[in-house]
Amino acid sequence: MEPLPFPHEAAAVNDKLLRPCLPILLVAASLLIAACQGTLPPPPSQPVAAVEHLAVLPVEPAADQARRLATGVETVNRLVREATVRMPGVRVLSPDQVESIGTGLYADRRRTALQVGREVGAEAVLTGVVHRFDERQGGEYAIEAPASVDLELELMAVASGQILWSTRITETQTGALENLLTFFSSKRGLRWVTAEELAREGIEERLRECPYLRSPGTEGQ
């Protein structure tokens, strides 16, 4: 039976074994601490140049849903207009204006958008699709079914057709007891909101976060 090493000899052996692993252990420990705190180092990002001339086109209904989504499309168009019309360099186009260019508005959404953008001298175009716009069934404090919306917004570069930015807003309101985070972070309180309110909240928030759009009052910056 081999004699056991003295404590100082055992420590020296362990030190030799662990030393090459120290960098890996330190990185793993830092990532574990960050994950437990709910934060991770953000990925590097490149600065984005804001769009100088933007054409906002009418949103369209999802395929074969024009009649069912007519009210939702009209409402979303108004909300997008209200959120963008005061931004510098923005031109909001109506369905009649788009039709006057001589194209079918919904034949090919992206091709139509790019053609309209070229015709009006826009650098980029903002388009969208409404997939769902269900109004709440009931009042502010008692409902049979909550409001529910599902819509997409997409920003395309006219010169290349590249999609610069896109977002999808999908939400069905839940009760305060089901979603405490939403209850404390929104202005809804205990109310059951309308589909328009859901859509407005989502549209304003996402457009505010879009790095290619300039806020009102920033013209020339």
PDB file of C-alpha atoms in Angstrom:
ATOM      1  CA  MET A   1       0.000   0.000   0.000  1.00  0.00           C
ATOM      2  CA  GLU A   2       1.453   3.358  -1.095  1.00  0.00           C
ATOM      3  CA  PRO A   3       1.827   5.994   1.611  1.00  0.00           C
ATOM      4  CA  LEU A   4      -0.601   8.916   1.446  1.00  0.00           C
ATOM      5  CA  PRO A   5       0.950  12.238   0.345  1.00  0.00           C
ATOM      6  CA  PHE A   6       1.482  14.960   2.878  1.00  0.00           C
ATOM      7  CA  PRO A   7      -1.120  17.747   2.799  1.00  0.00           C
ATOM      8  CA  HIS A   8       1.275  20.220   1.169  1.00  0.00           C
ATOM      9  CA  GLU A   9       2.128  17.661  -1.543  1.00  0.00           C
ATOM     10  CA  ALA A  10      -1.575  16.988  -2.242  1.00  0.00           C
ATOM     11  CA  ALA A  11      -2.220  20.729  -2.506  1.00  0.00           C
ATOM     12  CA  ALA A  12       0.609  21.100  -5.011  1.00  0.00           C
ATOM     13  CA  VAL A  13      -0.810  18.292  -7.177  1.00  0.00           C
ATOM     14  CA  ASN A  14      -4.331  19.809  -7.098  1.00  0.00           C
ATOM     15  CA  ASP A  15      -2.920  23.224  -7.985  1.00  0.00           C
ATOM     16  CA  LYS A  16      -1.168  21.799 -11.051  1.00  0.00           C
ATOM     17  CA  LEU A  17      -4.375  20.100 -12.183  1.00  0.00           C
ATOM     18  CA  LEU A  18      -6.659  23.100 -11.655  1.00  0.00           C
ATOM     19  CA  ARG A  19      -4.419  25.888 -12.963  1.00  0.00           C
ATOM     20  CA  PRO A  20      -5.068  25.227 -16.702  1.00  0.00           C
ATOM     21  CA  CYS A  21      -8.819  25.117 -16.003  1.00  0.00           C
ATOM     22  CA  LEU A  22      -9.034  28.430 -14.130  1.00  0.00           C
ATOM     23  CA  PRO A  23      -9.892  30.648 -17.150  1.00  0.00           C
ATOM     24  CA  ILE A  24     -12.718  28.307 -18.166  1.00  0.00           C
ATOM     25  CA  LEU A  25     -14.039  28.134 -14.606  1.00  0.00           C
ATOM     26  CA  LEU A  26     -13.994  31.932 -14.268  1.00  0.00           C
ATOM     27  CA  VAL A  27     -15.920  32.432 -17.532  1.00  0.00           C
ATOM     28  CA  ALA A  28     -18.462  29.772 -16.563  1.00  0.00           C
ATOM     29  CA  ALA A  29     -18.919  31.351 -13.136  1.00  0.00           C
ATOM     30  CA  SER A  30     -19.469  34.837 -14.596  1.00  0.00           C
ATOM     31  CA  LEU A  31     -22.049  33.547 -17.082  1.00  0.00           C
ATOM     32  CA  LEU A  32     -23.833  31.637 -14.327  1.00  0.00           C
ATOM     33  CA  ILE A  33     -24.003  34.749 -12.139  1.00  0.00           C
ATOM     34  CA  ALA A  34     -25.277  36.867 -15.043  1.00  0.00           C
ATOM     35  CA  ALA A  35     -27.909  34.283 -15.902  1.00  0.00           C
ATOM     36  CA  CYS A  36     -29.099  34.124 -12.307  1.00  0.00           C
ATOM     37  CA  GLN A  37     -29.444  37.909 -12.313  1.00  0.00           C
ATOM     38  CA  GLY A  38     -31.463  37.778 -15.539  1.00  0.00           C
ATOM     39  CA  THR A  39     -28.865  39.657 -17.611  1.00  0.00           C
ATOM     40  CA  LEU A  40     -26.343  38.547 -20.176  1.00  0.00           C
ATOM     41  CA  PRO A  41     -23.744  40.701 -21.941  1.00  0.00           C
ATOM     42  CA  PRO A  42     -25.468  42.315 -24.960  1.00  0.00           C
ATOM     43  CA  PRO A  43     -24.193  41.334 -28.413  1.00  0.00           C
ATOM     44  CA  PRO A  44     -22.159  43.976 -30.252  1.00  0.00           C
ATOM     45  CA  SER A  45     -24.324  46.182 -32.458  1.00  0.00           C
ATOM     46  CA  GLN A  46     -23.588  48.418 -35.428  1.00  0.00           C
ATOM     47  CA  PRO A  47     -24.977  51.966 -35.571  1.00  0.00           C
ATOM     48  CA  VAL A  48     -28.038  52.250 -37.801  1.00  0.00           C
ATOM     49  CA  ALA A  49     -28.737  55.231 -40.044  1.00  0.00           C
ATOM     50  CA  ALA A  50     -32.295  56.546 -39.839  1.00  0.00           C
ATOM     51  CA  VAL A  51     -34.436  56.547 -42.973  1.00  0.00           C
ATOM     52  CA  GLU A  52     -34.642  60.060 -44.419  1.00  0.00           C
ATOM     53  CA  HIS A  53     -37.663  59.563 -46.710  1.00  0.00           C
ATOM     54  CA  LEU A  54     -40.263  56.980 -45.704  1.00  0.00           C
ATOM     55  CA  ALA A  55     -43.533  56.064 -47.424  1.00  0.00           C
ATOM     56  CA  VAL A  56     -46.142  54.465 -45.156  1.00  0.00           C
ATOM     57  CA  LEU A  57     -48.497  52.238 -47.149  1.00  0.00           C
ATOM     58  CA  PRO A  58     -51.898  50.917 -46.060  1.00  0.00           C
ATOM     59  CA  VAL A  59     -51.837  47.585 -44.265  1.00  0.00           C
ATOM     60  CA  GLU A  60     -53.688  44.697 -45.858  1.00  0.00           C
ATOM     61  CA  PRO A  61     -55.767  41.828 -44.492  1.00  0.00           C
ATOM     62  CA  ALA A  62     -54.448  38.286 -44.359  1.00  0.00           C
ATOM     63  CA  ALA A  63     -55.246  36.147 -47.393  1.00  0.00           C
ATOM     64  CA  ASP A  64     -58.975  35.488 -47.909  1.00  0.00           C
ATOM     65  CA  GLN A  65     -59.869  37.521 -44.799  1.00  0.00           C
ATOM     66  CA  ALA A  66     -60.695  40.912 -46.348  1.00  0.00           C
ATOM     67  CA  ARG A  67     -64.350  40.979 -45.281  1.00  0.00           C
ATOM     68  CA  ARG A  68     -63.817  39.653 -41.755  1.00  0.00           C
ATOM     69  CA  LEU A  69     -60.888  41.986 -41.093  1.00  0.00           C
ATOM     70  CA  ALA A  70     -62.264  45.122 -42.781  1.00  0.00           C
ATOM     71  CA  THR A  71     -62.781  46.985 -39.492  1.00  0.00           C
ATOM     72  CA  GLY A  72     -59.426  45.863 -38.150  1.00  0.00           C
ATOM     73  CA  VAL A  73     -57.577  46.968 -41.280  1.00  0.00           C
ATOM     74  CA  GLU A  74     -59.250  50.379 -41.184  1.00  0.00           C
ATOM     75  CA  THR A  75     -58.406  50.788 -37.497  1.00  0.00           C
ATOM     76  CA  VAL A  76     -54.780  49.673 -37.856  1.00  0.00           C
ATOM     77  CA  ASN A  77     -54.281  52.019 -40.817  1.00  0.00           C
ATOM     78  CA  ARG A  78     -55.485  54.918 -38.691  1.00  0.00           C
ATOM     79  CA  LEU A  79     -53.267  53.922 -35.768  1.00  0.00           C
ATOM     80  CA  VAL A  80     -50.165  53.574 -37.938  1.00  0.00           C
ATOM     81  CA  ARG A  81     -50.920  56.939 -39.529  1.00  0.00           C
ATOM     82  CA  GLU A  82     -51.273  58.597 -36.122  1.00  0.00           C
ATOM     83  CA  ALA A  83     -48.003  57.032 -34.941  1.00  0.00           C
ATOM     84  CA  THR A  84     -45.940  58.040 -37.999  1.00  0.00           C
ATOM     85  CA  VAL A  85     -47.456  61.118 -39.636  1.00  0.00           C
ATOM     86  CA  ARG A  86     -45.487  63.571 -37.466  1.00  0.00           C
ATOM     87  CA  MET A  87     -42.162  61.805 -37.927  1.00  0.00           C
ATOM     88  CA  PRO A  88     -39.643  63.734 -40.064  1.00  0.00           C
ATOM     89  CA  GLY A  89     -39.520  62.700 -43.728  1.00  0.00           C
ATOM     90  CA  VAL A  90     -42.637  60.508 -43.583  1.00  0.00           C
ATOM     91  CA  ARG A  91     -45.379  60.452 -46.211  1.00  0.00           C
ATOM     92  CA  VAL A  92     -48.486  58.455 -45.313  1.00  0.00           C
ATOM     93  CA  LEU A  93     -50.365  57.167 -48.371  1.00  0.00           C
ATOM     94  CA  SER A  94     -54.049  56.256 -48.554  1.00  0.00           C
ATOM     95  CA  PRO A  95     -55.395  53.234 -50.474  1.00  0.00           C
ATOM     96  CA  ASP A  96     -56.646  55.591 -53.225  1.00  0.00           C
ATOM     97  CA  GLN A  97     -53.208  57.146 -53.582  1.00  0.00           C
ATOM     98  CA  VAL A  98     -51.606  53.728 -53.886  1.00  0.00           C
ATOM     99  CA  GLU A  99     -54.189  52.643 -56.454  1.00  0.00           C
ATOM    100  CA  SER A 100     -53.551  55.786 -58.495  1.00  0.00           C
ATOM    101  CA  ILE A 101     -50.001  54.625 -59.119  1.00  0.00           C
ATOM    102  CA  GLY A 102     -51.591  52.017 -61.393  1.00  0.00           C
ATOM    103  CA  THR A 103     -51.005  48.807 -59.458  1.00  0.00           C
ATOM    104  CA  GLY A 104     -53.193  46.319 -57.648  1.00  0.00           C
ATOM    105  CA  LEU A 105     -52.861  47.070 -53.955  1.00  0.00           C
ATOM    106  CA  TYR A 106     -52.970  43.456 -52.778  1.00  0.00           C
ATOM    107  CA  ALA A 107     -51.814  41.530 -55.855  1.00  0.00           C
ATOM    108  CA  ASP A 108     -48.238  41.345 -54.537  1.00  0.00           C
ATOM    109  CA  ARG A 109     -47.723  43.369 -51.404  1.00  0.00           C
ATOM    110  CA  ARG A 110     -43.950  43.675 -51.523  1.00  0.00           C
ATOM    111  CA  ARG A 111     -43.737  44.375 -55.248  1.00  0.00           C
ATOM    112  CA  THR A 112     -46.498  46.958 -54.977  1.00  0.00           C
ATOM    113  CA  ALA A 113     -44.809  48.589 -51.995  1.00  0.00           C
ATOM    114  CA  LEU A 114     -41.463  48.873 -53.789  1.00  0.00           C
ATOM    115  CA  GLN A 115     -43.072  50.277 -56.927  1.00  0.00           C
ATOM    116  CA  VAL A 116     -44.996  52.870 -54.924  1.00  0.00           C
ATOM    117  CA  GLY A 117     -41.843  53.739 -53.015  1.00  0.00           C
ATOM    118  CA  ARG A 118     -39.942  54.401 -56.233  1.00  0.00           C
ATOM    119  CA  GLU A 119     -42.780  56.500 -57.632  1.00  0.00           C
ATOM    120  CA  VAL A 120     -42.892  58.802 -54.600  1.00  0.00           C
ATOM    121  CA  GLY A 121     -39.114  58.978 -54.172  1.00  0.00           C
ATOM    122  CA  ALA A 122     -39.005  57.131 -50.865  1.00  0.00           C
ATOM    123  CA  GLU A 123     -35.900  55.549 -49.430  1.00  0.00           C
ATOM    124  CA  ALA A 124     -37.937  52.907 -47.592  1.00  0.00           C
ATOM    125  CA  VAL A 125     -41.542  51.755 -47.303  1.00  0.00           C
ATOM    126  CA  LEU A 126     -43.511  50.568 -44.278  1.00  0.00           C
ATOM    127  CA  THR A 127     -46.160  47.929 -44.950  1.00  0.00           C
ATOM    128  CA  GLY A 128     -48.204  45.561 -42.820  1.00  0.00           C
ATOM    129  CA  VAL A 129     -50.640  42.664 -42.622  1.00  0.00           C
ATOM    130  CA  VAL A 130     -53.526  42.186 -40.193  1.00  0.00           C
ATOM    131  CA  HIS A 131     -54.095  38.530 -39.293  1.00  0.00           C
ATOM    132  CA  ARG A 132     -56.551  38.899 -36.409  1.00  0.00           C
ATOM    133  CA  PHE A 133     -58.566  41.745 -34.906  1.00  0.00           C
ATOM    134  CA  ASP A 134     -61.134  40.351 -32.492  1.00  0.00           C
ATOM    135  CA  GLU A 135     -63.063  42.825 -30.369  1.00  0.00           C
ATOM    136  CA  ARG A 136     -63.770  42.073 -26.733  1.00  0.00           C
ATOM    137  CA  GLN A 137     -67.175  40.635 -25.977  1.00  0.00           C
ATOM    138  CA  GLY A 138     -68.499  42.546 -23.002  1.00  0.00           C
ATOM    139  CA  GLY A 139     -67.619  45.708 -21.109  1.00  0.00           C
ATOM    140  CA  GLU A 140     -64.610  47.122 -19.295  1.00  0.00           C
ATOM    141  CA  TYR A 141     -65.083  45.052 -16.147  1.00  0.00           C
ATOM    142  CA  ALA A 142     -67.035  41.977 -17.254  1.00  0.00           C
ATOM    143  CA  ILE A 143     -66.476  40.095 -20.503  1.00  0.00           C
ATOM    144  CA  GLU A 144     -67.337  36.886 -22.271  1.00  0.00           C
ATOM    145  CA  ALA A 145     -64.208  37.016 -24.468  1.00  0.00           C
ATOM    146  CA  PRO A 146     -61.174  39.344 -24.361  1.00  0.00           C
ATOM    147  CA  ALA A 147     -59.815  41.461 -27.216  1.00  0.00           C
ATOM    148  CA  SER A 148     -57.192  39.824 -29.383  1.00  0.00           C
ATOM    149  CA  VAL A 149     -54.945  41.189 -32.155  1.00  0.00           C
ATOM    150  CA  ASP A 150     -52.296  39.789 -34.481  1.00  0.00           C
ATOM    151  CA  LEU A 151     -50.566  42.009 -37.024  1.00  0.00           C
ATOM    152  CA  GLU A 152     -47.222  42.444 -38.784  1.00  0.00           C
ATOM    153  CA  LEU A 153     -45.262  45.552 -39.728  1.00  0.00           C
ATOM    154  CA  GLU A 154     -42.367  45.479 -42.183  1.00  0.00           C
ATOM    155  CA  LEU A 155     -39.853  48.105 -43.316  1.00  0.00           C
ATOM    156  CA  MET A 156     -38.225  47.567 -46.727  1.00  0.00           C
ATOM    157  CA  ALA A 157     -35.435  49.397 -48.537  1.00  0.00           C
ATOM    158  CA  VAL A 158     -36.737  50.582 -51.916  1.00  0.00           C
ATOM    159  CA  ALA A 159     -33.423  50.325 -53.772  1.00  0.00           C
ATOM    160  CA  SER A 160     -32.634  46.717 -52.825  1.00  0.00           C
ATOM    161  CA  GLY A 161     -35.934  45.273 -51.618  1.00  0.00           C
ATOM    162  CA  GLN A 162     -34.169  44.209 -48.424  1.00  0.00           C
ATOM    163  CA  ILE A 163     -36.268  43.883 -45.276  1.00  0.00           C
ATOM    164  CA  LEU A 164     -34.637  46.325 -42.876  1.00  0.00           C
ATOM    165  CA  TRP A 165     -36.893  45.666 -39.894  1.00  0.00           C
ATOM    166  CA  SER A 166     -40.021  43.694 -39.086  1.00  0.00           C
ATOM    167  CA  THR A 167     -42.156  42.989 -36.065  1.00  0.00           C
ATOM    168  CA  ARG A 168     -45.232  40.972 -35.192  1.00  0.00           C
ATOM    169  CA  ILE A 169     -47.691  42.197 -32.572  1.00  0.00           C
ATOM    170  CA  THR A 170     -49.688  39.293 -31.160  1.00  0.00           C
ATOM    171  CA  GLU A 171     -51.663  39.618 -27.962  1.00  0.00           C
ATOM    172  CA  THR A 172     -54.838  38.375 -26.338  1.00  0.00           C
ATOM    173  CA  GLN A 173     -55.522  40.223 -23.109  1.00  0.00           C
ATOM    174  CA  THR A 174     -55.422  38.131 -19.978  1.00  0.00           C
ATOM    175  CA  GLY A 175     -56.828  38.928 -16.557  1.00  0.00           C
ATOM    176  CA  ALA A 176     -54.738  40.626 -13.873  1.00  0.00           C
ATOM    177  CA  LEU A 177     -54.518  37.434 -11.819  1.00  0.00           C
ATOM    178  CA  GLU A 178     -53.299  35.493 -14.874  1.00  0.00           C
ATOM    179  CA  ASN A 179     -50.615  37.996 -15.821  1.00  0.00           C
ATOM    180  CA  LEU A 180     -49.425  40.137 -12.910  1.00  0.00           C
ATOM    181  CA  LEU A 181     -46.470  41.468 -14.937  1.00  0.00           C
ATOM    182  CA  THR A 182     -48.772  43.050 -17.515  1.00  0.00           C
ATOM    183  CA  PHE A 183     -51.024  44.372 -14.768  1.00  0.00           C
ATOM    184  CA  PHE A 184     -48.223  46.267 -13.029  1.00  0.00           C
ATOM    185  CA  SER A 185     -46.379  47.417 -16.212  1.00  0.00           C
ATOM    186  CA  SER A 186     -49.308  48.795 -18.222  1.00  0.00           C
ATOM    187  CA  LYS A 187     -51.919  51.499 -17.806  1.00  0.00           C
ATOM    188  CA  ARG A 188     -54.796  49.074 -18.255  1.00  0.00           C
ATOM    189  CA  GLY A 189     -55.317  48.418 -14.577  1.00  0.00           C
ATOM    190  CA  LEU A 190     -58.241  46.070 -14.005  1.00  0.00           C
ATOM    191  CA  ARG A 191     -59.998  47.068 -17.229  1.00  0.00           C
ATOM    192  CA  TRP A 192     -60.640  44.839 -20.195  1.00  0.00           C
ATOM    193  CA  VAL A 193     -59.414  46.944 -23.127  1.00  0.00           C
ATOM    194  CA  THR A 194     -60.656  47.059 -26.710  1.00  0.00           C
ATOM    195  CA  ALA A 195     -58.873  45.593 -29.708  1.00  0.00           C
ATOM    196  CA  GLU A 196     -58.017  49.124 -30.806  1.00  0.00           C
ATOM    197  CA  GLU A 197     -56.320  49.824 -27.485  1.00  0.00           C
ATOM    198  CA  LEU A 198     -54.318  46.595 -27.731  1.00  0.00           C
ATOM    199  CA  ALA A 199     -53.239  47.434 -31.275  1.00  0.00           C
ATOM    200  CA  ARG A 200     -52.398  51.056 -30.446  1.00  0.00           C
ATOM    201  CA  GLU A 201     -50.237  50.039 -27.499  1.00  0.00           C
ATOM    202  CA  GLY A 202     -48.315  47.507 -29.591  1.00  0.00           C
ATOM    203  CA  ILE A 203     -47.900  49.724 -32.666  1.00  0.00           C
ATOM    204  CA  GLU A 204     -46.656  52.736 -30.736  1.00  0.00           C
ATOM    205  CA  GLU A 205     -44.222  50.651 -28.688  1.00  0.00           C
ATOM    206  CA  ARG A 206     -42.738  48.759 -31.647  1.00  0.00           C
ATOM    207  CA  LEU A 207     -42.395  51.817 -33.894  1.00  0.00           C
ATOM    208  CA  ARG A 208     -40.748  53.701 -31.042  1.00  0.00           C
ATOM    209  CA  GLU A 209     -38.183  50.882 -30.802  1.00  0.00           C
ATOM    210  CA  CYS A 210     -37.467  50.745 -34.568  1.00  0.00           C
ATOM    211  CA  PRO A 211     -33.902  52.059 -35.057  1.00  0.00           C
ATOM    212  CA  TYR A 212     -34.599  53.256 -38.613  1.00  0.00           C
ATOM    213  CA  LEU A 213     -37.350  55.732 -37.685  1.00  0.00           C
ATOM    214  CA  ARG A 214     -36.847  59.230 -36.328  1.00  0.00           C
ATOM    215  CA  SER A 215     -38.983  60.637 -33.536  1.00  0.00           C
ATOM    216  CA  PRO A 216     -40.999  63.835 -34.054  1.00  0.00           C
ATOM    217  CA  GLY A 217     -38.865  66.920 -33.512  1.00  0.00           C
ATOM    218  CA  THR A 218     -35.605  65.296 -34.719  1.00  0.00           C
ATOM    219  CA  GLU A 219     -35.668  66.627 -38.278  1.00  0.00           C
ATOM    220  CA  GLY A 220     -32.206  67.554 -39.461  1.00  0.00           C
ATOM    221  CA  GLN A 221     -30.480  65.441 -36.804  1.00  0.00           C
TER     222      GLN A 221
END
